[in-house]
Short mmCIF file of C-alpha atoms in Angstrom, two decimals:
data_model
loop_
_atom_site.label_atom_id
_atom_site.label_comp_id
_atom_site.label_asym_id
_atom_site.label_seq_id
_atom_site.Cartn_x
_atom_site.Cartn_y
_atom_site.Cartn_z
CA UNK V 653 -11.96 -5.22 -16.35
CA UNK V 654 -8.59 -4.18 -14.99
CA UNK V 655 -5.65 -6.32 -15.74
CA UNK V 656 -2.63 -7.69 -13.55
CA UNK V 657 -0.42 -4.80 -13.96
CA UNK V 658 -2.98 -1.99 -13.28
CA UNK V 659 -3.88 -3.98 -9.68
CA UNK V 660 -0.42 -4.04 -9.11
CA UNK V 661 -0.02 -0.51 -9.76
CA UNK V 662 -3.07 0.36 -7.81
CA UNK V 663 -2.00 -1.73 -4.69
CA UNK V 664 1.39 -0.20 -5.09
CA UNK V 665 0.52 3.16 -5.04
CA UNK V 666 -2.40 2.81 -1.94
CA UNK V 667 1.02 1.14 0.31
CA UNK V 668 3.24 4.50 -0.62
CA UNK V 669 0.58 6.87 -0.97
CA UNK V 670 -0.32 7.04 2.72
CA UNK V 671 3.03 6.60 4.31
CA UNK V 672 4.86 9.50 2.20
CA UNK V 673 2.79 12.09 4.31
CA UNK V 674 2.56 11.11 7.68
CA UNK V 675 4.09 8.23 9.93
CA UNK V 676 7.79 8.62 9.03
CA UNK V 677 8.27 11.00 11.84
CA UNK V 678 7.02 8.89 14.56
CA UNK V 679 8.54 5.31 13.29
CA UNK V 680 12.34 7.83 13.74
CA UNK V 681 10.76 9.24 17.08
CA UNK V 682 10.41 5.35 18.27
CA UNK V 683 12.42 3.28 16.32
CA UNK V 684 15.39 6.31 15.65
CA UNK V 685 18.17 4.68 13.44
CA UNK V 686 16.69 1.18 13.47
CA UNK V 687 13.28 2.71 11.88
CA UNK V 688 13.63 1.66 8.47
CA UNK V 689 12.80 -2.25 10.11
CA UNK V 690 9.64 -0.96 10.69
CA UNK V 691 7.67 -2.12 7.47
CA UNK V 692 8.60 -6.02 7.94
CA UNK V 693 5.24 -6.54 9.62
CA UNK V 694 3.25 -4.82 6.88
CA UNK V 695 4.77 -7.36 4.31
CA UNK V 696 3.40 -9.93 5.95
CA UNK V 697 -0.06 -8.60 6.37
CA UNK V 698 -0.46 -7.62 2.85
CA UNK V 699 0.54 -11.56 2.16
CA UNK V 700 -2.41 -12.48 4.00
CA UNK V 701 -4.89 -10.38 2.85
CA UNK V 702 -3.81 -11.03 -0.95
CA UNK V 703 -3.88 -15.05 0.13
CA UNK V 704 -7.61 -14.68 1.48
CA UNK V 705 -8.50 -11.90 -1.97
CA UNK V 706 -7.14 -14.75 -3.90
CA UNK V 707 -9.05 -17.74 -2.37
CA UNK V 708 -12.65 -16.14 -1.99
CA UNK V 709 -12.16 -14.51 -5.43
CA UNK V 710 -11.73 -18.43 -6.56
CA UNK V 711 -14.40 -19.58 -4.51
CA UNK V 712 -16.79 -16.61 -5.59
CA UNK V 713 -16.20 -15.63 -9.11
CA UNK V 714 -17.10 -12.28 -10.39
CA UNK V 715 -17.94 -10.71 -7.01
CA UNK V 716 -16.65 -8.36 -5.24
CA UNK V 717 -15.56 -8.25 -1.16
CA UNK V 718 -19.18 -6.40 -0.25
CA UNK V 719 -21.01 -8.86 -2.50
CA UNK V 720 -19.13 -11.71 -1.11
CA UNK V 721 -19.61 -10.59 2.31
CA UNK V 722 -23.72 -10.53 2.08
CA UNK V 723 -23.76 -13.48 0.12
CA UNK V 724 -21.78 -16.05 2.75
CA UNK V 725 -23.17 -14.03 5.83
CA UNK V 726 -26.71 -13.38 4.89
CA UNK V 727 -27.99 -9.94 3.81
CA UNK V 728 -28.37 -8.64 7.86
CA UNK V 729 -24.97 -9.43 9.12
CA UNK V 730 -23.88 -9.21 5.49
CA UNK V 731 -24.65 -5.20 5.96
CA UNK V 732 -23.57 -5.04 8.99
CA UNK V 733 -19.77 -6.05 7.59
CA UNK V 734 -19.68 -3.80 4.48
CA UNK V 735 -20.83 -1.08 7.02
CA UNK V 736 -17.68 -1.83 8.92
CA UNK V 737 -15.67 -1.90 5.94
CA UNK V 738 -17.42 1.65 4.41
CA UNK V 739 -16.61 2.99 7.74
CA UNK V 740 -13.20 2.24 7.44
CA UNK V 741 -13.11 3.61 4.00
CA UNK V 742 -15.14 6.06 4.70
CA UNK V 743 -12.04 7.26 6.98
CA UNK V 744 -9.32 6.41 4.55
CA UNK V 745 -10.60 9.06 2.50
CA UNK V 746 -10.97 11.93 5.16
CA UNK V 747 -7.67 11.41 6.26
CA UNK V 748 -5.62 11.49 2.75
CA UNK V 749 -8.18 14.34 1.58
CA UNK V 750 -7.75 16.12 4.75
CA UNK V 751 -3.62 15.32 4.54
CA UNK V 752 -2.96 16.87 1.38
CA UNK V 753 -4.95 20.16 1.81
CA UNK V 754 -2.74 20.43 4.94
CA UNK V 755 0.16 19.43 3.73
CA UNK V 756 -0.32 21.95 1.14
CA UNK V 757 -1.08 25.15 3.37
CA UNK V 758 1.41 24.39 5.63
CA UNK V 759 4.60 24.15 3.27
CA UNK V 760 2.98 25.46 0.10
CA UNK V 761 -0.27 27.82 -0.22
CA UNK V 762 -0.19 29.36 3.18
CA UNK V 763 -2.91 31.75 2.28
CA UNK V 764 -4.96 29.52 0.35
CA UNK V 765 -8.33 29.41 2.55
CA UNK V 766 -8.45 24.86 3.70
CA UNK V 767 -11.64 25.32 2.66
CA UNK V 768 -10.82 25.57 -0.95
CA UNK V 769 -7.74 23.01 -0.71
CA UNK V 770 -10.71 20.39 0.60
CA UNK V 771 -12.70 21.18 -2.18
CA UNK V 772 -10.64 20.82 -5.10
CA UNK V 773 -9.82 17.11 -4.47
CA UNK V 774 -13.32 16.46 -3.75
CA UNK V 775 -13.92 18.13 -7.10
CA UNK V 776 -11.57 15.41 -8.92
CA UNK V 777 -13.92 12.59 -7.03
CA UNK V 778 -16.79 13.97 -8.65
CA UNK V 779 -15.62 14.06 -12.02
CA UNK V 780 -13.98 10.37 -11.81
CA UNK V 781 -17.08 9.23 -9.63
CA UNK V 782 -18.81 9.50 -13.00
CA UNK V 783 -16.69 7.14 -14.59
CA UNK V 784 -15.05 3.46 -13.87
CA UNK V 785 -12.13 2.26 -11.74
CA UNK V 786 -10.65 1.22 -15.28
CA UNK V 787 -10.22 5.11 -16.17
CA UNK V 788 -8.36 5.89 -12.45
CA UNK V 789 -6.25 2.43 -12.72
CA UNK V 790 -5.33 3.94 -16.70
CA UNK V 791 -4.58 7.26 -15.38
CA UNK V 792 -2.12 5.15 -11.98
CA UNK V 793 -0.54 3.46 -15.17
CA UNK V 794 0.85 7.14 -16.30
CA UNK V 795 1.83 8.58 -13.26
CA UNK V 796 2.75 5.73 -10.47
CA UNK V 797 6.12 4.64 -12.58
CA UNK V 798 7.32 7.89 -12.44
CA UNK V 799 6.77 7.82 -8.35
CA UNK V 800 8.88 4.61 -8.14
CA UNK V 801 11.32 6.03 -10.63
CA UNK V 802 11.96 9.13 -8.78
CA UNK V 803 12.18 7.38 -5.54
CA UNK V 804 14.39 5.15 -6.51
CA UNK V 805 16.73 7.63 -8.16
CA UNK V 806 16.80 9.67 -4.52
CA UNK V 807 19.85 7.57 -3.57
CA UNK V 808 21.65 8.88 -6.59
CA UNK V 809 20.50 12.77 -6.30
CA UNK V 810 21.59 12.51 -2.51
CA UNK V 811 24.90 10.59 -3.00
CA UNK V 812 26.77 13.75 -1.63
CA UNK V 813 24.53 14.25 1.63
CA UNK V 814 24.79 10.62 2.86
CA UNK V 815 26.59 9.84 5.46
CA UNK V 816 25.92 5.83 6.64
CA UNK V 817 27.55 6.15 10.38
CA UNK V 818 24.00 8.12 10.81
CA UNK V 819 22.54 4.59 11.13
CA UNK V 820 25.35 2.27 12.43
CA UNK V 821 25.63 0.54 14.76
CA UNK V 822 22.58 -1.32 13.30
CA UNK V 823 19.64 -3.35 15.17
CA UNK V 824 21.36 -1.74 18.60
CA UNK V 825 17.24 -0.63 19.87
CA UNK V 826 15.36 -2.07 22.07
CA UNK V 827 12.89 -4.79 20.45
CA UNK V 828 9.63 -3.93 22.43
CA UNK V 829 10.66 -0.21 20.19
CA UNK V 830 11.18 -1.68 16.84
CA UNK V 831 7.78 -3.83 17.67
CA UNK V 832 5.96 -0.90 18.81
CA UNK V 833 6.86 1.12 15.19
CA UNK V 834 5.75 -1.99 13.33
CA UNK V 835 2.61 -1.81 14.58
CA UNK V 836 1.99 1.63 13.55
CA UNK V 837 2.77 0.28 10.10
CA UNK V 838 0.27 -2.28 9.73
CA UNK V 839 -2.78 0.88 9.92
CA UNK V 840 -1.62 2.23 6.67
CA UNK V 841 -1.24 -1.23 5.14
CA UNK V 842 -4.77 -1.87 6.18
CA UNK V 843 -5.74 0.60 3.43
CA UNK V 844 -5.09 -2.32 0.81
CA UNK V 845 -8.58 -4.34 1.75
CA UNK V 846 -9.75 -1.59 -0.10
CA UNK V 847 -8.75 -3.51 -3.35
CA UNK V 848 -11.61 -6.13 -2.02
CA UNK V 849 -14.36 -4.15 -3.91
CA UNK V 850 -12.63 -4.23 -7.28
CA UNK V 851 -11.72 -8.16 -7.15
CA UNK V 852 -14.89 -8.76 -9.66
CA UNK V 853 -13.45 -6.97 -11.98
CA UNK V 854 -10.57 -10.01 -12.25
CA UNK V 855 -11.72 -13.65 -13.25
CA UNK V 856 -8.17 -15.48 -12.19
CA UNK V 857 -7.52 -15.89 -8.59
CA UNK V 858 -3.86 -16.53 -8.65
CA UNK V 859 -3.50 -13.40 -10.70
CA UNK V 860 -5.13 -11.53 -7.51
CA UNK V 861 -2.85 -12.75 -5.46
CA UNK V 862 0.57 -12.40 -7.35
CA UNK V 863 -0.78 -8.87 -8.10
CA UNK V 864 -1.62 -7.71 -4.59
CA UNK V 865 1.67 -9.24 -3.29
CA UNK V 866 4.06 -7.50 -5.71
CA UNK V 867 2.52 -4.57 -5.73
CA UNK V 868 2.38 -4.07 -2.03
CA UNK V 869 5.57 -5.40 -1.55
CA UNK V 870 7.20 -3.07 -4.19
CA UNK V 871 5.29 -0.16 -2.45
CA UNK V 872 6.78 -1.55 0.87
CA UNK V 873 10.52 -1.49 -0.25
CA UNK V 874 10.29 2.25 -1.39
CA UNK V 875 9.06 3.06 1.97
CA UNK V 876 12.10 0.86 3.72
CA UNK V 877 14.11 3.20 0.78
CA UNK V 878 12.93 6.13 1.82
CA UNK V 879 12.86 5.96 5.91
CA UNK V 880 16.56 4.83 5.36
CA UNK V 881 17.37 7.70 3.44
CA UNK V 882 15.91 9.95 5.64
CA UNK V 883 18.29 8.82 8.56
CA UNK V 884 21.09 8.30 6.72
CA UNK V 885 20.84 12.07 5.39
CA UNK V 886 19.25 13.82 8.13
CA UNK V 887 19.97 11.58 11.04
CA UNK V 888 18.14 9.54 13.75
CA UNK V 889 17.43 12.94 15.94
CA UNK V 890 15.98 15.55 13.72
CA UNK V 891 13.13 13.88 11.58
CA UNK V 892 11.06 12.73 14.42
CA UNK V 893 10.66 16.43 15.06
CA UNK V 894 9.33 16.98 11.36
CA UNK V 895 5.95 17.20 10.14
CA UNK V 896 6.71 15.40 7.17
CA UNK V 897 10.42 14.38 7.21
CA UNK V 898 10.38 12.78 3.32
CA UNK V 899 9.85 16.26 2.06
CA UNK V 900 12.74 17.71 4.22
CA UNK V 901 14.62 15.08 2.65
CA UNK V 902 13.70 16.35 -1.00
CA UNK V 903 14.45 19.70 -0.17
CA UNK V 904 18.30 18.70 0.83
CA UNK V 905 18.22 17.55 -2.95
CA UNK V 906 20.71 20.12 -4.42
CA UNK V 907 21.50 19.85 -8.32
CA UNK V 908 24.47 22.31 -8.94
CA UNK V 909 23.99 26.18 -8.24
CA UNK V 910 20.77 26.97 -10.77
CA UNK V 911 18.55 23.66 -10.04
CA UNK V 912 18.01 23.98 -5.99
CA UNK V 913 14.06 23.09 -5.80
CA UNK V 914 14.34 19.68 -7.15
CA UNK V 915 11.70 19.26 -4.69
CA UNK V 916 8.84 21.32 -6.79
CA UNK V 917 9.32 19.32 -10.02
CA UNK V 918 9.24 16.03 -7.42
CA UNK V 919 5.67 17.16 -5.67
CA UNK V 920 4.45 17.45 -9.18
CA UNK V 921 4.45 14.00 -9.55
CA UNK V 922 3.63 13.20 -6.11
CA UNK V 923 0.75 14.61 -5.65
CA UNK V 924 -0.80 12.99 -8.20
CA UNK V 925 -0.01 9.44 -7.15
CA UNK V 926 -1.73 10.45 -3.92
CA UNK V 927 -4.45 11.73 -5.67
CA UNK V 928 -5.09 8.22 -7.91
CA UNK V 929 -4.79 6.60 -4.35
CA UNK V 930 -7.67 8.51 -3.03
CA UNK V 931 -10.11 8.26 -6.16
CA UNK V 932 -9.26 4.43 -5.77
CA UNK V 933 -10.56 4.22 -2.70
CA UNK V 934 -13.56 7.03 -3.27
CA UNK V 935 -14.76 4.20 -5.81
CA UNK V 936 -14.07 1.66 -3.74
CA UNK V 937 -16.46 3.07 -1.40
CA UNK V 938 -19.07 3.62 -3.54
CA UNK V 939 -19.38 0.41 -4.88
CA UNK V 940 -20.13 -0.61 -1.01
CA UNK V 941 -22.34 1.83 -1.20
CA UNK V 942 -24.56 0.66 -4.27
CA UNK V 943 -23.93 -2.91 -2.74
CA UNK V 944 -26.13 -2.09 0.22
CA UNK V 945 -28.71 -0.53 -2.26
CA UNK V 946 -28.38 -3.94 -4.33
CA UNK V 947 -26.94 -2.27 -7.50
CA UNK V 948 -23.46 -1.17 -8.89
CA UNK V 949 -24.97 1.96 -10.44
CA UNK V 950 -22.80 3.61 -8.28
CA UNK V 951 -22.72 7.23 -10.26
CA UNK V 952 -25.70 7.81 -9.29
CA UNK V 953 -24.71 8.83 -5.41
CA UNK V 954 -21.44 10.41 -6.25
CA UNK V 955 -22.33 13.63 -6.17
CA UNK V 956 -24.36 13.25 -2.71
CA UNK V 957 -21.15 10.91 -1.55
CA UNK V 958 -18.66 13.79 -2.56
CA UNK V 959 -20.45 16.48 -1.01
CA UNK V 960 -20.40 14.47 2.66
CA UNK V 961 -16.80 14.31 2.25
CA UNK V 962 -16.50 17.60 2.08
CA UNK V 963 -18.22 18.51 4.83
CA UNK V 964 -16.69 15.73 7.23
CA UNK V 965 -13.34 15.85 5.93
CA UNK V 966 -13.87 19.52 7.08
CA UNK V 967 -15.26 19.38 10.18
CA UNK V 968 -13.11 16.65 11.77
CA UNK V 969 -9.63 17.20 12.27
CA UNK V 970 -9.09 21.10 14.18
CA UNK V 971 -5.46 21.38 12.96
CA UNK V 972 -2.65 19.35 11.48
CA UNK V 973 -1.33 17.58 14.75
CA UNK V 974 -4.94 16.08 15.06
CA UNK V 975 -5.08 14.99 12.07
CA UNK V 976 -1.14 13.11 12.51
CA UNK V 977 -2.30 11.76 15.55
CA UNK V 978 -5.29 10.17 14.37
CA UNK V 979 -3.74 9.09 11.21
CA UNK V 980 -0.62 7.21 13.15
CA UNK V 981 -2.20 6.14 15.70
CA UNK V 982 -6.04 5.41 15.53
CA UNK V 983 -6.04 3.83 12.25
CA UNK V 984 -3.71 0.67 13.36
CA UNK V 985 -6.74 0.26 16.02
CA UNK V 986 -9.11 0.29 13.14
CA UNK V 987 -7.37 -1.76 10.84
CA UNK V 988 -6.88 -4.95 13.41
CA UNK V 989 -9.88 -4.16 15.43
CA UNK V 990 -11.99 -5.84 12.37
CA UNK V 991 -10.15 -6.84 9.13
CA UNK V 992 -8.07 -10.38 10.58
CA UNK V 993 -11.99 -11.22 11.82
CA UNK V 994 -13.64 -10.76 8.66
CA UNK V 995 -11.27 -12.42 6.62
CA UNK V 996 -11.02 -15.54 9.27
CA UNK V 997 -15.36 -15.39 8.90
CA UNK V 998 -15.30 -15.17 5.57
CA UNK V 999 -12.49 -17.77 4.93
CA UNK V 1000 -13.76 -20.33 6.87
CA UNK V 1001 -17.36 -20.30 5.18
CA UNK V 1002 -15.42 -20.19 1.78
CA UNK V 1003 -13.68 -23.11 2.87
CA UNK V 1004 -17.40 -25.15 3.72
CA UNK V 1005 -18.56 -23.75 0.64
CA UNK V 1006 -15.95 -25.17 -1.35
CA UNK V 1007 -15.89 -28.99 0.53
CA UNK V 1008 -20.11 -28.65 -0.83
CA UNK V 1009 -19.55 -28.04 -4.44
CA UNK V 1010 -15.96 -28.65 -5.49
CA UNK V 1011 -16.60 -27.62 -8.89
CA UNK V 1012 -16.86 -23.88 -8.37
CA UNK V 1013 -13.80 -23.48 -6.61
CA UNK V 1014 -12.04 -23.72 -10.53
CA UNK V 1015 -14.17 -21.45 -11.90
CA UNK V 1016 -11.91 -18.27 -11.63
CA UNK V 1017 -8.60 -20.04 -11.00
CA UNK V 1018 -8.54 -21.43 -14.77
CA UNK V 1019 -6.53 -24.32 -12.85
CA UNK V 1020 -2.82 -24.13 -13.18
CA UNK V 1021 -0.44 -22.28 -15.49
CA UNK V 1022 0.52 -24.60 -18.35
CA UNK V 1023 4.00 -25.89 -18.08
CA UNK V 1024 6.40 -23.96 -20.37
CA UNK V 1025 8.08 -25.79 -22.85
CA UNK V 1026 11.83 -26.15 -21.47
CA UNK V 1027 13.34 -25.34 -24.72
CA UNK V 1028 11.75 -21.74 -23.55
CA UNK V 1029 13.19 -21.55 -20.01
CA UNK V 1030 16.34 -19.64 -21.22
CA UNK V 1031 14.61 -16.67 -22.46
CA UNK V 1032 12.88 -15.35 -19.83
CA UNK V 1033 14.35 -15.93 -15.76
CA UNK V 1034 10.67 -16.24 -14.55
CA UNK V 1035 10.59 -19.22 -16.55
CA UNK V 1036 12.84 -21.06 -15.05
CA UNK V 1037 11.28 -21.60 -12.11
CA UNK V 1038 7.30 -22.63 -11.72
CA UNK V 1039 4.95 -20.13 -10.48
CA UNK V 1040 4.67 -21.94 -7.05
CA UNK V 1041 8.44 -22.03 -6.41
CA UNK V 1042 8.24 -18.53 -7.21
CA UNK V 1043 5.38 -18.18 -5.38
CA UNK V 1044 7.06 -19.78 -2.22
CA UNK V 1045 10.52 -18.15 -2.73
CA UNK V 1046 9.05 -14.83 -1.89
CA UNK V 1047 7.93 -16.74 1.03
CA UNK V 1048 10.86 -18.12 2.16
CA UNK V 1049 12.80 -14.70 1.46
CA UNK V 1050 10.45 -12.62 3.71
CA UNK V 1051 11.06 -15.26 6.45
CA UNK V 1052 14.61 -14.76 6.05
CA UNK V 1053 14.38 -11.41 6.26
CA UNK V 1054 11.97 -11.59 9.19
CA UNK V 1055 14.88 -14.00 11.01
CA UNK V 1056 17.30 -11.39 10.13
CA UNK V 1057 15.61 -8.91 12.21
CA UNK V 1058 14.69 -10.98 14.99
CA UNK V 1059 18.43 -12.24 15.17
CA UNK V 1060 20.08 -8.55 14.97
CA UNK V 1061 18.01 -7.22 17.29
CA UNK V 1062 18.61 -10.04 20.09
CA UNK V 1063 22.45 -10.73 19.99
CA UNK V 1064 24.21 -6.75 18.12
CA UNK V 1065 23.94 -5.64 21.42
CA UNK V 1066 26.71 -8.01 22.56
CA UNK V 1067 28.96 -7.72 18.67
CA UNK V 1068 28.24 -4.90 16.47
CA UNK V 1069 29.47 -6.83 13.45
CA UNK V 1070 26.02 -9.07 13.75
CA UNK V 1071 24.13 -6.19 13.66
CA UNK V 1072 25.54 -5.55 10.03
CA UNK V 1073 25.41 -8.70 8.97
CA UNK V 1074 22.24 -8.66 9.68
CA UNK V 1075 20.94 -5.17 7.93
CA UNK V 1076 22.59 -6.06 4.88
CA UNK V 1077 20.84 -9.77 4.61
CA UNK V 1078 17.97 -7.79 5.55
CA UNK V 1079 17.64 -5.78 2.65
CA UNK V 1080 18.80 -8.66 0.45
CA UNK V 1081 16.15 -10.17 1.36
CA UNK V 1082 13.77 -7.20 0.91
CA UNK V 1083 14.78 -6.87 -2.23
CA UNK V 1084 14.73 -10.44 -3.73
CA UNK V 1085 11.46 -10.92 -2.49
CA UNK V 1086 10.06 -8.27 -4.78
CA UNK V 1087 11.53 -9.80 -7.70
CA UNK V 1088 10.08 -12.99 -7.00
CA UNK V 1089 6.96 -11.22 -6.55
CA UNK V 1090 7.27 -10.00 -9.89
CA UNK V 1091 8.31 -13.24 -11.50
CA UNK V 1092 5.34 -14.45 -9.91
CA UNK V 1093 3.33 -12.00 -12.22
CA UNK V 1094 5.51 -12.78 -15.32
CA UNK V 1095 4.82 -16.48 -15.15
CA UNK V 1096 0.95 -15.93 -14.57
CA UNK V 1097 1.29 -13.54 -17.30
CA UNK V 1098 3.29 -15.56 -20.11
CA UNK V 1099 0.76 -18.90 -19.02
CA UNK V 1100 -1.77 -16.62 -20.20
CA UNK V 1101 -0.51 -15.68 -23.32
CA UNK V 1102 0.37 -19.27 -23.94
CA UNK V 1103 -2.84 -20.32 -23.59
#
């Protein structure tokens, strides 16, 4: 079992994990100073896959997306879906594997044979291929914090090298740009159904749900964070000619005279977060595996698993540009080509399975959180509110935000000043939206405790 903090964590870390390394420099190449919008769209994807993780995982109990899948569909088309989905994993974990060995010769071990760089990670899938996704969501618990902590300190480390006319006038691009960057967003939030083959390991639905939601959503804002930060330090020209652009960023990080390579101690905890991101999904996969093969014995094909990654991961990109393109631009194709179809499919059985026999659908909800005894509601803020209106708030607050955008983008060509307006409500609303995402999982969590 894995609680409601460690899936937040994990969903967290699989948002930011794949967008510190590539994508940055084409959102600036597209978007240029209105980039940082980009991520909007993502938000509300990730709300609608933790929606449907949340409903199935009430309507099937104790079963995860590739059990789910054969169970409602029937064991032939059943397989034929979890294929689908391994594939997609399948290429999830290629791409980060192949990412980091490259990122790593080209800025760090430039004569360190790739070869060896694709190893070692595959290495670390073998070893935690032997154990269970409650030892990788333990070791997310050490290291992810300290990811969010140092990106959110950035703004503070760079205070001297920003300069905010690099992004004004604000919302002045074109929309069909702005649109165009979104949708490049949505293939590395995509890599989130990947939490669908640990949702047995969770027996409350709502918990699912407020998990996936703040967690991806928290993993969204440091991505808005750090795209903004990028512009407003290095400007709307220069990044979208950078490999990676976030790690230029670092580099500008300058801490008096004696401490200049801030951005060593920063890649030490970096790399790891991208490394728990990548076993997550490595499990992920097998368990779709063993699915197929009707068992969740899983370690017993991690070593044959790990090996093919090796060997594919190796033989399919030809040089880092490849490897960029395919990750910015083929896996947004992938993502929409079959995820919105399953989980329509799968929702709408759920949804007939439910209407025949009412009384499973409470089995893993565990009905409402109890009401909180008012004398109690001025201790704690997330207790003020219930967890639907905190649920909803988020809602309503992404909306906003989403209306924001829309507005700026139509009418700050004609008055500057609404442009503003609008970026700052923007990220008001960014940011409140996480916090109600997290009182979300404070009320869940204190109803539990109270019961």
């Amino acid at each position: 079992m894995i609680n409601q903090r460690q899936l937040s964590w994990l969903a967290s870390s699989v948002i930011t994990s794949g967008g510190i390394l590539s994508l940055q420099n084409v959102l600036i190449r597209i978007s240029q100073m209105d980039a940082w919008y980009s991520y909007l769209p993502s938000a509300f994807y990730v709300f609608g896959v933790a929606s449907f993780f949340g409903y199935i995982t009430r309507v099937y109990p104790q079963k995860n997306i590739f059990e789910i899948s054969k169970e409602v569909l029937g064991s032939a088309c059943g397989t034929i879906v979890n294929l689908i989905m391994l594939f997609h994993f399948w290429q999830i974990v290629m791409r980060d594997t192949s990412s980091v060995a490259r990122f790593s010769t080209t800025l760090l071990l430039h004569n360190t044979p790739l070869e060896i760089l694709i190893l070692l990670p595959c290495l670390l899938l073998i070893y935690f291929g032997k154990s269970s996704v409650e030892v990788i969501a333990r070791v997310n618990d050490l290291f992810y914090p300290l990811f969010v902590i140092t990106v959110l300190i950035m703004p503070l480390l760079l205070s001297n090298e920003i300069h905010l006319q690099l992004v004004t006038p604000a919302m002045t691009m074109p929309l069909q740009h702005v649109t165009a960057s979104s949708l490049l967003t949505i293939g590395n939030a995509g890599d989130i159904f990947i939490l669908g083959g640990f949702l047995h390991m969770m027996s409350n639905a709502d918990q699912v749900r407020s998990s996936i939601r703040h967690g991806s959503l928290l993993g969204i804002f440091l991505l808005t964070l750090s795209v903004f930060l990028i512009l407003a330090v290095l400007g709307p020209k220069m990044p979208g000619n950078f490999l990676y652009p976030l790690y230029n960023l670092v580099q500008t990080i300058h801490i008096t005279d004696f401490l200049d390579r801030v951005d060593l101690i920063i890649l030490m905890i970096w790399f790891p977060t991208v490394a728990c991101k990548v076993i997550a999904i490595y499990m992920a996969l097998l368990l779709g595996i063993s699915s197929i093969l009707n068992k969740r014995n899983y370690p017993t094909i991690n070593k044959p698993v790990a090996l093919f990654m090796v060997i594919t991961t190796h033989m399919s990109f030809k040089n880092t540009t490849e490897l960029l393109t395919f990750s910015n631009f083929s896996m947004p194709v992938i993502v929409l080509a079959y995820q919105p179809l399953v989980m329509v499919i799968l929702t709408l059985v759920a949804m007939r399975q439910k209407k025949k026999h009412p009384s499973t659908s409470n089995l893993a909800s565990g009905g409402q959180p109890p009401a909180v005894n008012p004398s109690q509601k001025i201790g704690r803020l997330s207790e003020r509110f219930s967890y639907k209106q905190w649920l909803w708030g988020g809602n309503v607050l992404i909306s906003l935000a989403a209306l924001c955008l829309f507005v700026g983008l139509l009418f700050s060509k004609y008055q500057a000043g609404i442009g503003t307006v609008c970026a700052l409500l923007f990220s008001a609303c960014l940011l409140l939206s996480a916090l109600t995402t997290y009182m979300e999982v404070s009320q869940l969590k204190q109803a539990e405790a109270s019961k």
